[in-house]
Amino acid sequence: MSEDTTPDIVLSLEIDDPALADRLATLLGSVAGLRLAGPGETANATVVARDPRVMPEDIALTQRELDVLALMAEGASNKMIARQLNISVHTVKFHVGSLLDKLDATGRTDAVAHAARRGVIEL
Amino acid sequence: MSEDTTPDIVLSLEIDDPALADRLATLLGSVAGLRLAGPGETANATVVARDPRVMPEDIALTQRELDVLALMAEGASNKMIARQLNISVHTVKFHVGSLLDKLDATGRTDAVAHAARRGVIEL
DNA sequence: GGGCTGACTGGCCACCCGGCCAGTTTCGCG
DNA sequence: CGCGAAACTGGCCGGGTGGCCAGTCAGCCC
């Protein structure tokens, strides 16, 4: 007579590895106080396990490059970035160029995507 | 003598809501076959629950727009996208323009960032 | 001191991008 | 059947972007 005050926690699974997903579903499905989400149901929490992509040590970015990168992720143009950081557009381009090199990107959009993937920045 | 073949699944928690985090930790901590990750330990899976931010229904994007968006997220230029989709560069620009409108973005970088934030695409 | 590295600035230029206008086709609805 | 909405395609052009060159300044190591 106490469960009504604290309903089951609903969990959804987003596991790439089928074997792991199966084990987790079995284990979690038999825990009192929580259950797995049904189709279309909104879960309280999600269990995620992405494929073990290479999470190399953080790329060595200077503070200035991080500043520029953050503003790039906001969709700022070089001109806007220059204004924000009180530097010239040419300097912004310089840092952007360095970022493209270090992040192995072909353009600013690619750079932001790569940085987000690697956890260098948060979207 | 059978646990050595299937070691415990290690879970880490990333829960914004402290109360929910506490309940999950209690529930999951007493499940045989899995345990919570210690400090610095690499987990097999992560339980995440972000604060219930407005998750509006997916923005209505056409299939073509999704195609273009996906390639944009890969850092592809309009020319590359055109080649990939067998359409002209001008048409790609048209779709990009629609994406900028629908995603309320100022440029392709901003569009990809917004789309990733809203879960429209996965980086 | 001399050499070195990294942040910063500038000019120049080919290319790309996004906005404008215009046109076609396809589809569903009254 | 007409008709409008939406998807799709194209030319044009101003401004943004990225690559290349060169140069200054501050800090650090040998």
PDB file of C-alpha atoms (C1' of nucleotides) in Angstrom:
ATOM      1  CA  MET A   1       0.000   0.000   0.000  1.00  0.00           C
ATOM      2  CA  SER A   2       2.862   2.246  -0.514  1.00  0.00           C
ATOM      3  CA  GLU A   3       3.546   1.860  -4.193  1.00  0.00           C
ATOM      4  CA  ASP A   4       0.869   4.332  -5.124  1.00  0.00           C
ATOM      5  CA  THR A   5       2.925   7.159  -3.713  1.00  0.00           C
ATOM      6  CA  THR A   6       6.013   6.092  -5.663  1.00  0.00           C
ATOM      7  CA  PRO A   7       5.070   4.534  -8.981  1.00  0.00           C
ATOM      8  CA  ASP A   8       7.519   2.367 -10.839  1.00  0.00           C
ATOM      9  CA  ILE A   9      10.419   4.056 -12.517  1.00  0.00           C
ATOM     10  CA  VAL A  10      10.077   3.567 -16.256  1.00  0.00           C
ATOM     11  CA  LEU A  11      13.269   2.770 -18.101  1.00  0.00           C
ATOM     12  CA  SER A  12      13.940   2.625 -21.794  1.00  0.00           C
ATOM     13  CA  LEU A  13      16.925   0.891 -23.317  1.00  0.00           C
ATOM     14  CA  GLU A  14      19.190   2.182 -26.046  1.00  0.00           C
ATOM     15  CA  ILE A  15      21.881  -0.448 -26.254  1.00  0.00           C
ATOM     16  CA  ASP A  16      23.887  -1.098 -29.375  1.00  0.00           C
ATOM     17  CA  ASP A  17      25.175  -4.482 -28.287  1.00  0.00           C
ATOM     18  CA  PRO A  18      22.310  -6.994 -28.593  1.00  0.00           C
ATOM     19  CA  ALA A  19      23.773  -9.358 -26.012  1.00  0.00           C
ATOM     20  CA  LEU A  20      24.182  -6.613 -23.462  1.00  0.00           C
ATOM     21  CA  ALA A  21      20.711  -5.322 -24.216  1.00  0.00           C
ATOM     22  CA  ASP A  22      19.269  -8.750 -23.598  1.00  0.00           C
ATOM     23  CA  ARG A  23      21.057  -9.203 -20.298  1.00  0.00           C
ATOM     24  CA  LEU A  24      20.019  -5.781 -19.096  1.00  0.00           C
ATOM     25  CA  ALA A  25      16.415  -6.324 -20.123  1.00  0.00           C
ATOM     26  CA  THR A  26      16.338  -9.572 -18.172  1.00  0.00           C
ATOM     27  CA  LEU A  27      17.985  -8.122 -15.103  1.00  0.00           C
ATOM     28  CA  LEU A  28      16.025  -4.906 -15.013  1.00  0.00           C
ATOM     29  CA  GLY A  29      12.732  -6.493 -15.902  1.00  0.00           C
ATOM     30  CA  SER A  30      12.602  -8.386 -12.638  1.00  0.00           C
ATOM     31  CA  VAL A  31      13.421  -5.515 -10.315  1.00  0.00           C
ATOM     32  CA  ALA A  32      10.584  -4.394  -8.109  1.00  0.00           C
ATOM     33  CA  GLY A  33      10.026  -0.667  -8.282  1.00  0.00           C
ATOM     34  CA  LEU A  34      10.949  -0.207 -11.911  1.00  0.00           C
ATOM     35  CA  ARG A  35       9.905  -1.547 -15.262  1.00  0.00           C
ATOM     36  CA  LEU A  36      10.836  -1.187 -18.887  1.00  0.00           C
ATOM     37  CA  ALA A  37       9.017   1.269 -21.085  1.00  0.00           C
ATOM     38  CA  GLY A  38       6.412  -0.010 -23.469  1.00  0.00           C
ATOM     39  CA  PRO A  39       6.123   1.173 -27.050  1.00  0.00           C
ATOM     40  CA  GLY A  40       5.652   4.908 -27.203  1.00  0.00           C
ATOM     41  CA  GLU A  41       5.783   5.246 -23.450  1.00  0.00           C
ATOM     42  CA  THR A  42       7.795   8.098 -22.001  1.00  0.00           C
ATOM     43  CA  ALA A  43      10.541   6.828 -19.754  1.00  0.00           C
ATOM     44  CA  ASN A  44      11.886   8.422 -16.600  1.00  0.00           C
ATOM     45  CA  ALA A  45      15.393   7.451 -17.592  1.00  0.00           C
ATOM     46  CA  THR A  46      17.211   5.806 -20.472  1.00  0.00           C
ATOM     47  CA  VAL A  47      19.946   3.212 -20.294  1.00  0.00           C
ATOM     48  CA  VAL A  48      22.420   3.900 -23.064  1.00  0.00           C
ATOM     49  CA  ALA A  49      25.496   2.060 -24.224  1.00  0.00           C
ATOM     50  CA  ARG A  50      27.038   3.246 -27.411  1.00  0.00           C
ATOM     51  CA  ASP A  51      29.514   1.163 -29.296  1.00  0.00           C
ATOM     52  CA  PRO A  52      32.935   1.682 -27.781  1.00  0.00           C
ATOM     53  CA  ARG A  53      34.091   4.334 -30.163  1.00  0.00           C
ATOM     54  CA  VAL A  54      37.530   5.610 -29.680  1.00  0.00           C
ATOM     55  CA  MET A  55      37.448   8.148 -26.930  1.00  0.00           C
ATOM     56  CA  PRO A  56      41.008   9.388 -27.246  1.00  0.00           C
ATOM     57  CA  GLU A  57      42.373  11.880 -24.809  1.00  0.00           C
ATOM     58  CA  ASP A  58      41.073  15.330 -25.410  1.00  0.00           C
ATOM     59  CA  ILE A  59      42.606  17.054 -28.364  1.00  0.00           C
ATOM     60  CA  ALA A  60      44.954  19.759 -27.229  1.00  0.00           C
ATOM     61  CA  LEU A  61      43.040  22.944 -27.926  1.00  0.00           C
ATOM     62  CA  THR A  62      44.168  26.291 -26.654  1.00  0.00           C
ATOM     63  CA  GLN A  63      41.839  28.459 -24.631  1.00  0.00           C
ATOM     64  CA  ARG A  64      41.393  30.787 -27.561  1.00  0.00           C
ATOM     65  CA  GLU A  65      40.505  27.941 -29.855  1.00  0.00           C
ATOM     66  CA  LEU A  66      37.929  26.745 -27.352  1.00  0.00           C
ATOM     67  CA  ASP A  67      36.463  30.253 -27.255  1.00  0.00           C
ATOM     68  CA  VAL A  68      36.194  30.324 -31.019  1.00  0.00           C
ATOM     69  CA  LEU A  69      34.826  26.796 -31.153  1.00  0.00           C
ATOM     70  CA  ALA A  70      32.097  27.566 -28.649  1.00  0.00           C
ATOM     71  CA  LEU A  71      30.947  30.559 -30.649  1.00  0.00           C
ATOM     72  CA  MET A  72      31.112  28.582 -33.869  1.00  0.00           C
ATOM     73  CA  ALA A  73      28.769  26.020 -32.306  1.00  0.00           C
ATOM     74  CA  GLU A  74      26.344  28.874 -31.679  1.00  0.00           C
ATOM     75  CA  GLY A  75      26.322  29.583 -35.370  1.00  0.00           C
ATOM     76  CA  ALA A  76      28.323  32.783 -35.070  1.00  0.00           C
ATOM     77  CA  SER A  77      30.106  34.084 -38.154  1.00  0.00           C
ATOM     78  CA  ASN A  78      33.775  35.020 -38.103  1.00  0.00           C
ATOM     79  CA  LYS A  79      32.757  38.645 -37.861  1.00  0.00           C
ATOM     80  CA  MET A  80      30.542  38.008 -34.832  1.00  0.00           C
ATOM     81  CA  ILE A  81      33.229  35.914 -33.174  1.00  0.00           C
ATOM     82  CA  ALA A  82      35.747  38.677 -33.736  1.00  0.00           C
ATOM     83  CA  ARG A  83      33.433  41.171 -32.081  1.00  0.00           C
ATOM     84  CA  GLN A  84      32.717  38.885 -29.154  1.00  0.00           C
ATOM     85  CA  LEU A  85      36.374  38.138 -28.467  1.00  0.00           C
ATOM     86  CA  ASN A  86      37.644  41.596 -29.342  1.00  0.00           C
ATOM     87  CA  ILE A  87      40.038  40.317 -31.953  1.00  0.00           C
ATOM     88  CA  SER A  88      40.222  40.806 -35.691  1.00  0.00           C
ATOM     89  CA  VAL A  89      38.409  38.681 -38.243  1.00  0.00           C
ATOM     90  CA  HIS A  90      41.787  37.552 -39.538  1.00  0.00           C
ATOM     91  CA  THR A  91      42.711  36.184 -36.154  1.00  0.00           C
ATOM     92  CA  VAL A  92      39.419  34.363 -35.969  1.00  0.00           C
ATOM     93  CA  LYS A  93      40.182  32.786 -39.327  1.00  0.00           C
ATOM     94  CA  PHE A  94      43.584  31.807 -37.997  1.00  0.00           C
ATOM     95  CA  HIS A  95      42.039  30.002 -35.042  1.00  0.00           C
ATOM     96  CA  VAL A  96      39.363  28.426 -37.218  1.00  0.00           C
ATOM     97  CA  GLY A  97      42.099  27.126 -39.479  1.00  0.00           C
ATOM     98  CA  SER A  98      43.884  25.591 -36.513  1.00  0.00           C
ATOM     99  CA  LEU A  99      40.626  24.011 -35.367  1.00  0.00           C
ATOM    100  CA  LEU A 100      40.029  22.497 -38.793  1.00  0.00           C
ATOM    101  CA  ASP A 101      43.501  20.966 -38.641  1.00  0.00           C
ATOM    102  CA  LYS A 102      43.272  19.652 -35.087  1.00  0.00           C
ATOM    103  CA  LEU A 103      39.739  18.344 -35.476  1.00  0.00           C
ATOM    104  CA  ASP A 104      40.472  16.924 -38.904  1.00  0.00           C
ATOM    105  CA  ALA A 105      37.489  18.762 -40.306  1.00  0.00           C
ATOM    106  CA  THR A 106      36.785  20.105 -43.781  1.00  0.00           C
ATOM    107  CA  GLY A 107      34.830  23.157 -42.618  1.00  0.00           C
ATOM    108  CA  ARG A 108      33.369  24.895 -39.598  1.00  0.00           C
ATOM    109  CA  THR A 109      30.233  22.738 -39.629  1.00  0.00           C
ATOM    110  CA  ASP A 110      32.321  19.591 -39.709  1.00  0.00           C
ATOM    111  CA  ALA A 111      34.518  20.989 -36.952  1.00  0.00           C
ATOM    112  CA  VAL A 112      31.561  21.585 -34.658  1.00  0.00           C
ATOM    113  CA  ALA A 113      30.174  18.128 -35.408  1.00  0.00           C
ATOM    114  CA  HIS A 114      33.498  16.450 -34.687  1.00  0.00           C
ATOM    115  CA  ALA A 115      33.998  18.443 -31.513  1.00  0.00           C
ATOM    116  CA  ALA A 116      30.527  17.529 -30.301  1.00  0.00           C
ATOM    117  CA  ARG A 117      31.092  13.869 -31.120  1.00  0.00           C
ATOM    118  CA  ARG A 118      34.326  13.849 -29.153  1.00  0.00           C
ATOM    119  CA  GLY A 119      32.780  15.653 -26.225  1.00  0.00           C
ATOM    120  CA  VAL A 120      35.015  18.666 -26.625  1.00  0.00           C
ATOM    121  CA  ILE A 121      31.928  20.834 -26.623  1.00  0.00           C
ATOM    122  CA  GLU A 122      28.362  20.363 -25.524  1.00  0.00           C
ATOM    123  CA  LEU A 123      25.560  21.287 -27.854  1.00  0.00           C
TER     124      LEU A 123
ATOM    125  CA  MET B   1      31.618 -20.726 -10.395  1.00  0.00           C
ATOM    126  CA  SER B   2      29.708 -19.386 -13.234  1.00  0.00           C
ATOM    127  CA  GLU B   3      29.947 -15.698 -12.595  1.00  0.00           C
ATOM    128  CA  ASP B   4      33.435 -15.533 -14.023  1.00  0.00           C
ATOM    129  CA  THR B   5      32.070 -16.102 -17.506  1.00  0.00           C
ATOM    130  CA  THR B   6      29.573 -13.263 -17.162  1.00  0.00           C
ATOM    131  CA  PRO B   7      30.920 -10.539 -14.907  1.00  0.00           C
ATOM    132  CA  ASP B   8      28.625  -7.936 -13.473  1.00  0.00           C
ATOM    133  CA  ILE B   9      27.352  -5.257 -15.800  1.00  0.00           C
ATOM    134  CA  VAL B  10      28.732  -1.943 -14.636  1.00  0.00           C
ATOM    135  CA  LEU B  11      26.319   0.969 -14.742  1.00  0.00           C
ATOM    136  CA  SER B  12      26.974   4.640 -14.284  1.00  0.00           C
ATOM    137  CA  LEU B  13      24.273   7.153 -13.475  1.00  0.00           C
ATOM    138  CA  GLU B  14      23.716  10.550 -15.039  1.00  0.00           C
ATOM    139  CA  ILE B  15      20.506  11.703 -13.470  1.00  0.00           C
ATOM    140  CA  ASP B  16      19.594  15.349 -13.090  1.00  0.00           C
ATOM    141  CA  ASP B  17      16.862  14.782 -10.541  1.00  0.00           C
ATOM    142  CA  PRO B  18      18.505  13.955  -7.191  1.00  0.00           C
ATOM    143  CA  ALA B  19      15.448  12.097  -5.887  1.00  0.00           C
ATOM    144  CA  LEU B  20      15.260   9.923  -8.973  1.00  0.00           C
ATOM    145  CA  ALA B  21      18.989   9.338  -8.852  1.00  0.00           C
ATOM    146  CA  ASP B  22      18.715   8.170  -5.264  1.00  0.00           C
ATOM    147  CA  ARG B  23      15.871   5.791  -5.984  1.00  0.00           C
ATOM    148  CA  LEU B  24      17.650   4.326  -8.994  1.00  0.00           C
ATOM    149  CA  ALA B  25      20.875   3.911  -7.080  1.00  0.00           C
ATOM    150  CA  THR B  26      19.047   2.055  -4.353  1.00  0.00           C
ATOM    151  CA  LEU B  27      17.111  -0.162  -6.740  1.00  0.00           C
ATOM    152  CA  LEU B  28      19.997  -0.945  -9.055  1.00  0.00           C
ATOM    153  CA  GLY B  29      22.510  -1.373  -6.291  1.00  0.00           C
ATOM    154  CA  SER B  30      20.784  -4.476  -5.005  1.00  0.00           C
ATOM    155  CA  VAL B  31      20.375  -6.283  -8.311  1.00  0.00           C
ATOM    156  CA  ALA B  32      22.476  -9.392  -8.695  1.00  0.00           C
ATOM    157  CA  GLY B  33      24.435  -9.385 -11.931  1.00  0.00           C
ATOM    158  CA  LEU B  34      25.073  -5.681 -12.103  1.00  0.00           C
ATOM    159  CA  ARG B  35      26.609  -2.990  -9.992  1.00  0.00           C
ATOM    160  CA  LEU B  36      27.195   0.731 -10.100  1.00  0.00           C
ATOM    161  CA  ALA B  37      30.434   2.110 -11.421  1.00  0.00           C
ATOM    162  CA  GLY B  38      33.023   3.333  -8.981  1.00  0.00           C
ATOM    163  CA  PRO B  39      34.918   6.578  -9.460  1.00  0.00           C
ATOM    164  CA  GLY B  40      36.766   6.571 -12.715  1.00  0.00           C
ATOM    165  CA  GLU B  41      35.522   3.146 -13.629  1.00  0.00           C
ATOM    166  CA  THR B  42      34.368   2.569 -17.181  1.00  0.00           C
ATOM    167  CA  ALA B  43      30.751   1.515 -17.304  1.00  0.00           C
ATOM    168  CA  ASN B  44      29.110  -0.876 -19.732  1.00  0.00           C
ATOM    169  CA  ALA B  45      26.073   1.368 -19.907  1.00  0.00           C
ATOM    170  CA  THR B  46      24.870   4.671 -18.539  1.00  0.00           C
ATOM    171  CA  VAL B  47      21.492   5.514 -17.122  1.00  0.00           C
ATOM    172  CA  VAL B  48      20.565   9.024 -18.177  1.00  0.00           C
ATOM    173  CA  ALA B  49      17.631  11.220 -17.311  1.00  0.00           C
ATOM    174  CA  ARG B  50      17.784  14.799 -18.389  1.00  0.00           C
ATOM    175  CA  ASP B  51      15.548  17.388 -16.831  1.00  0.00           C
ATOM    176  CA  PRO B  52      12.227  17.324 -18.610  1.00  0.00           C
ATOM    177  CA  ARG B  53      13.051  19.975 -21.120  1.00  0.00           C
ATOM    178  CA  VAL B  54      10.494  20.697 -23.701  1.00  0.00           C
ATOM    179  CA  MET B  55      10.808  17.935 -26.224  1.00  0.00           C
ATOM    180  CA  PRO B  56       8.477  19.303 -28.877  1.00  0.00           C
ATOM    181  CA  GLU B  57       7.400  16.921 -31.551  1.00  0.00           C
ATOM    182  CA  ASP B  58       9.827  16.586 -34.350  1.00  0.00           C
ATOM    183  CA  ILE B  59       9.939  19.475 -36.726  1.00  0.00           C
ATOM    184  CA  ALA B  60       8.284  18.559 -39.980  1.00  0.00           C
ATOM    185  CA  LEU B  61      11.195  17.930 -42.303  1.00  0.00           C
ATOM    186  CA  THR B  62      10.778  16.354 -45.704  1.00  0.00           C
ATOM    187  CA  GLN B  63      12.753  13.293 -46.657  1.00  0.00           C
ATOM    188  CA  ARG B  64      14.902  15.354 -48.966  1.00  0.00           C
ATOM    189  CA  GLU B  65      15.609  17.847 -46.222  1.00  0.00           C
ATOM    190  CA  LEU B  66      16.619  15.022 -43.917  1.00  0.00           C
ATOM    191  CA  ASP B  67      18.952  13.719 -46.591  1.00  0.00           C
ATOM    192  CA  VAL B  68      20.554  17.104 -46.979  1.00  0.00           C
ATOM    193  CA  LEU B  69      20.735  17.623 -43.223  1.00  0.00           C
ATOM    194  CA  ALA B  70      22.477  14.315 -42.666  1.00  0.00           C
ATOM    195  CA  LEU B  71      25.111  15.136 -45.246  1.00  0.00           C
ATOM    196  CA  MET B  72      25.526  18.624 -43.846  1.00  0.00           C
ATOM    197  CA  ALA B  73      26.258  17.074 -40.458  1.00  0.00           C
ATOM    198  CA  GLU B  74      29.024  15.107 -42.138  1.00  0.00           C
ATOM    199  CA  GLY B  75      30.592  18.350 -43.204  1.00  0.00           C
ATOM    200  CA  ALA B  76      29.670  17.921 -46.850  1.00  0.00           C
ATOM    201  CA  SER B  77      29.580  21.009 -49.037  1.00  0.00           C
ATOM    202  CA  ASN B  78      26.605  21.828 -51.208  1.00  0.00           C
ATOM    203  CA  LYS B  79      28.507  20.484 -54.166  1.00  0.00           C
ATOM    204  CA  MET B  80      29.197  17.165 -52.457  1.00  0.00           C
ATOM    205  CA  ILE B  81      25.605  16.900 -51.300  1.00  0.00           C
ATOM    206  CA  ALA B  82      24.427  17.551 -54.830  1.00  0.00           C
ATOM    207  CA  ARG B  83      26.643  14.769 -56.135  1.00  0.00           C
ATOM    208  CA  GLN B  84      25.531  12.362 -53.414  1.00  0.00           C
ATOM    209  CA  LEU B  85      21.835  12.973 -53.992  1.00  0.00           C
ATOM    210  CA  ASN B  86      22.104  13.356 -57.761  1.00  0.00           C
ATOM    211  CA  ILE B  87      20.554  16.790 -57.775  1.00  0.00           C
ATOM    212  CA  SER B  88      21.900  20.192 -58.658  1.00  0.00           C
ATOM    213  CA  VAL B  89      23.765  22.493 -56.314  1.00  0.00           C
ATOM    214  CA  HIS B  90      20.953  24.998 -56.636  1.00  0.00           C
ATOM    215  CA  THR B  91      18.451  22.499 -55.377  1.00  0.00           C
ATOM    216  CA  VAL B  92      20.674  21.703 -52.440  1.00  0.00           C
ATOM    217  CA  LYS B  93      20.740  25.381 -51.593  1.00  0.00           C
ATOM    218  CA  PHE B  94      16.981  25.465 -51.736  1.00  0.00           C
ATOM    219  CA  HIS B  95      16.731  22.633 -49.219  1.00  0.00           C
ATOM    220  CA  VAL B  96      19.374  24.203 -47.037  1.00  0.00           C
ATOM    221  CA  GLY B  97      17.368  27.412 -47.067  1.00  0.00           C
ATOM    222  CA  SER B  98      14.265  25.540 -45.959  1.00  0.00           C
ATOM    223  CA  LEU B  99      16.258  23.871 -43.204  1.00  0.00           C
ATOM    224  CA  LEU B 100      17.542  27.222 -41.974  1.00  0.00           C
ATOM    225  CA  ASP B 101      13.964  28.453 -41.780  1.00  0.00           C
ATOM    226  CA  LYS B 102      12.512  25.398 -40.091  1.00  0.00           C
ATOM    227  CA  LEU B 103      15.380  25.018 -37.650  1.00  0.00           C
ATOM    228  CA  ASP B 104      15.527  28.741 -36.984  1.00  0.00           C
ATOM    229  CA  ALA B 105      19.214  28.763 -37.781  1.00  0.00           C
ATOM    230  CA  THR B 106      21.466  31.469 -39.183  1.00  0.00           C
ATOM    231  CA  GLY B 107      23.709  29.125 -41.163  1.00  0.00           C
ATOM    232  CA  ARG B 108      24.418  25.477 -41.886  1.00  0.00           C
ATOM    233  CA  THR B 109      26.598  25.112 -38.796  1.00  0.00           C
ATOM    234  CA  ASP B 110      23.842  26.519 -36.625  1.00  0.00           C
ATOM    235  CA  ALA B 111      21.320  24.282 -38.377  1.00  0.00           C
ATOM    236  CA  VAL B 112      23.298  21.138 -37.622  1.00  0.00           C
ATOM    237  CA  ALA B 113      23.762  22.227 -34.012  1.00  0.00           C
ATOM    238  CA  HIS B 114      20.058  22.919 -33.571  1.00  0.00           C
ATOM    239  CA  ALA B 115      19.078  19.666 -35.237  1.00  0.00           C
ATOM    240  CA  ALA B 116      21.451  17.722 -33.010  1.00  0.00           C
ATOM    241  CA  ARG B 117      20.125  19.484 -29.927  1.00  0.00           C
ATOM    242  CA  ARG B 118      16.563  18.608 -30.847  1.00  0.00           C
ATOM    243  CA  GLY B 119      17.431  15.028 -31.621  1.00  0.00           C
ATOM    244  CA  VAL B 120      16.503  15.376 -35.269  1.00  0.00           C
ATOM    245  CA  ILE B 121      19.895  13.969 -36.174  1.00  0.00           C
ATOM    246  CA  GLU B 122      22.511  12.012 -34.340  1.00  0.00           C
ATOM    247  CA  LEU B 123      26.089  13.131 -34.438  1.00  0.00           C
TER     248      LEU B 123
ATOM    249  C1'  DG C   1      71.655  36.110 -26.182  1.00  0.00           C
ATOM    250  C1'  DG C   2      69.673  33.215 -29.767  1.00  0.00           C
ATOM    251  C1'  DG C   3      66.412  30.234 -31.218  1.00  0.00           C
ATOM    252  C1'  DC C   4      61.891  28.546 -30.731  1.00  0.00           C
ATOM    253  C1'  DT C   5      56.897  28.194 -30.216  1.00  0.00           C
ATOM    254  C1'  DG C   6      52.345  30.019 -30.043  1.00  0.00           C
ATOM    255  C1'  DA C   7      48.924  33.911 -30.162  1.00  0.00           C
ATOM    256  C1'  DC C   8      47.707  37.526 -32.976  1.00  0.00           C
ATOM    257  C1'  DT C   9      47.172  40.660 -37.271  1.00  0.00           C
ATOM    258  C1'  DG C  10      46.963  41.886 -42.206  1.00  0.00           C
ATOM    259  C1'  DG C  11      46.323  41.489 -47.529  1.00  0.00           C
ATOM    260  C1'  DC C  12      44.888  38.824 -51.278  1.00  0.00           C
ATOM    261  C1'  DC C  13      41.922  35.691 -53.752  1.00  0.00           C
ATOM    262  C1'  DA C  14      39.245  31.611 -55.384  1.00  0.00           C
ATOM    263  C1'  DC C  15      35.541  29.428 -53.843  1.00  0.00           C
ATOM    264  C1'  DC C  16      31.380  28.586 -51.157  1.00  0.00           C
ATOM    265  C1'  DC C  17      27.198  30.072 -49.073  1.00  0.00           C
ATOM    266  C1'  DG C  18      22.726  32.029 -48.467  1.00  0.00           C
ATOM    267  C1'  DG C  19      19.052  35.221 -50.280  1.00  0.00           C
ATOM    268  C1'  DC C  20      16.548  36.860 -54.204  1.00  0.00           C
ATOM    269  C1'  DC C  21      13.368  35.941 -58.124  1.00  0.00           C
ATOM    270  C1'  DA C  22      11.377  32.709 -61.238  1.00  0.00           C
ATOM    271  C1'  DG C  23       9.665  28.312 -63.090  1.00  0.00           C
ATOM    272  C1'  DT C  24       7.965  23.265 -63.136  1.00  0.00           C
ATOM    273  C1'  DT C  25       5.727  19.137 -61.295  1.00  0.00           C
ATOM    274  C1'  DT C  26       2.961  16.583 -58.066  1.00  0.00           C
ATOM    275  C1'  DC C  27      -0.483  15.955 -54.922  1.00  0.00           C
ATOM    276  C1'  DG C  28      -4.822  16.408 -52.282  1.00  0.00           C
ATOM    277  C1'  DC C  29      -9.102  18.856 -51.675  1.00  0.00           C
ATOM    278  C1'  DG C  30     -13.384  21.200 -52.634  1.00  0.00           C
TER     279       DG C  30
ATOM    280  C1'  DC D   1     -11.979  19.426 -63.004  1.00  0.00           C
ATOM    281  C1'  DG D   2      -9.832  23.497 -61.376  1.00  0.00           C
ATOM    282  C1'  DC D   3      -6.912  25.210 -57.808  1.00  0.00           C
ATOM    283  C1'  DG D   4      -3.870  25.983 -54.362  1.00  0.00           C
ATOM    284  C1'  DA D   5      -0.186  24.174 -51.403  1.00  0.00           C
ATOM    285  C1'  DA D   6       4.158  22.036 -51.174  1.00  0.00           C
ATOM    286  C1'  DA D   7       8.271  19.962 -53.092  1.00  0.00           C
ATOM    287  C1'  DC D   8      11.680  20.582 -56.285  1.00  0.00           C
ATOM    288  C1'  DT D   9      14.931  22.987 -59.847  1.00  0.00           C
ATOM    289  C1'  DG D  10      17.546  26.950 -61.924  1.00  0.00           C
ATOM    290  C1'  DG D  11      20.314  31.808 -62.674  1.00  0.00           C
ATOM    291  C1'  DC D  12      22.198  35.721 -60.354  1.00  0.00           C
ATOM    292  C1'  DC D  13      24.971  38.136 -56.856  1.00  0.00           C
ATOM    293  C1'  DG D  14      26.688  40.209 -52.451  1.00  0.00           C
ATOM    294  C1'  DG D  15      28.953  38.717 -48.676  1.00  0.00           C
ATOM    295  C1'  DG D  16      31.162  34.943 -45.971  1.00  0.00           C
ATOM    296  C1'  DT D  17      34.719  31.381 -45.768  1.00  0.00           C
ATOM    297  C1'  DG D  18      39.100  29.152 -46.001  1.00  0.00           C
ATOM    298  C1'  DG D  19      43.987  28.847 -47.947  1.00  0.00           C
ATOM    299  C1'  DC D  20      48.156  31.230 -48.807  1.00  0.00           C
ATOM    300  C1'  DC D  21      51.649  34.547 -47.922  1.00  0.00           C
ATOM    301  C1'  DA D  22      54.083  37.481 -44.555  1.00  0.00           C
ATOM    302  C1'  DG D  23      54.921  39.952 -40.170  1.00  0.00           C
ATOM    303  C1'  DT D  24      54.833  41.416 -34.904  1.00  0.00           C
ATOM    304  C1'  DC D  25      54.955  40.367 -30.016  1.00  0.00           C
ATOM    305  C1'  DA D  26      55.419  37.705 -25.681  1.00  0.00           C
ATOM    306  C1'  DG D  27      57.134  33.779 -23.201  1.00  0.00           C
ATOM    307  C1'  DC D  28      60.225  29.710 -22.694  1.00  0.00           C
ATOM    308  C1'  DC D  29      64.250  26.563 -23.149  1.00  0.00           C
ATOM    309  C1'  DC D  30      69.100  25.665 -24.375  1.00  0.00           C
TER     310       DC D  30
END
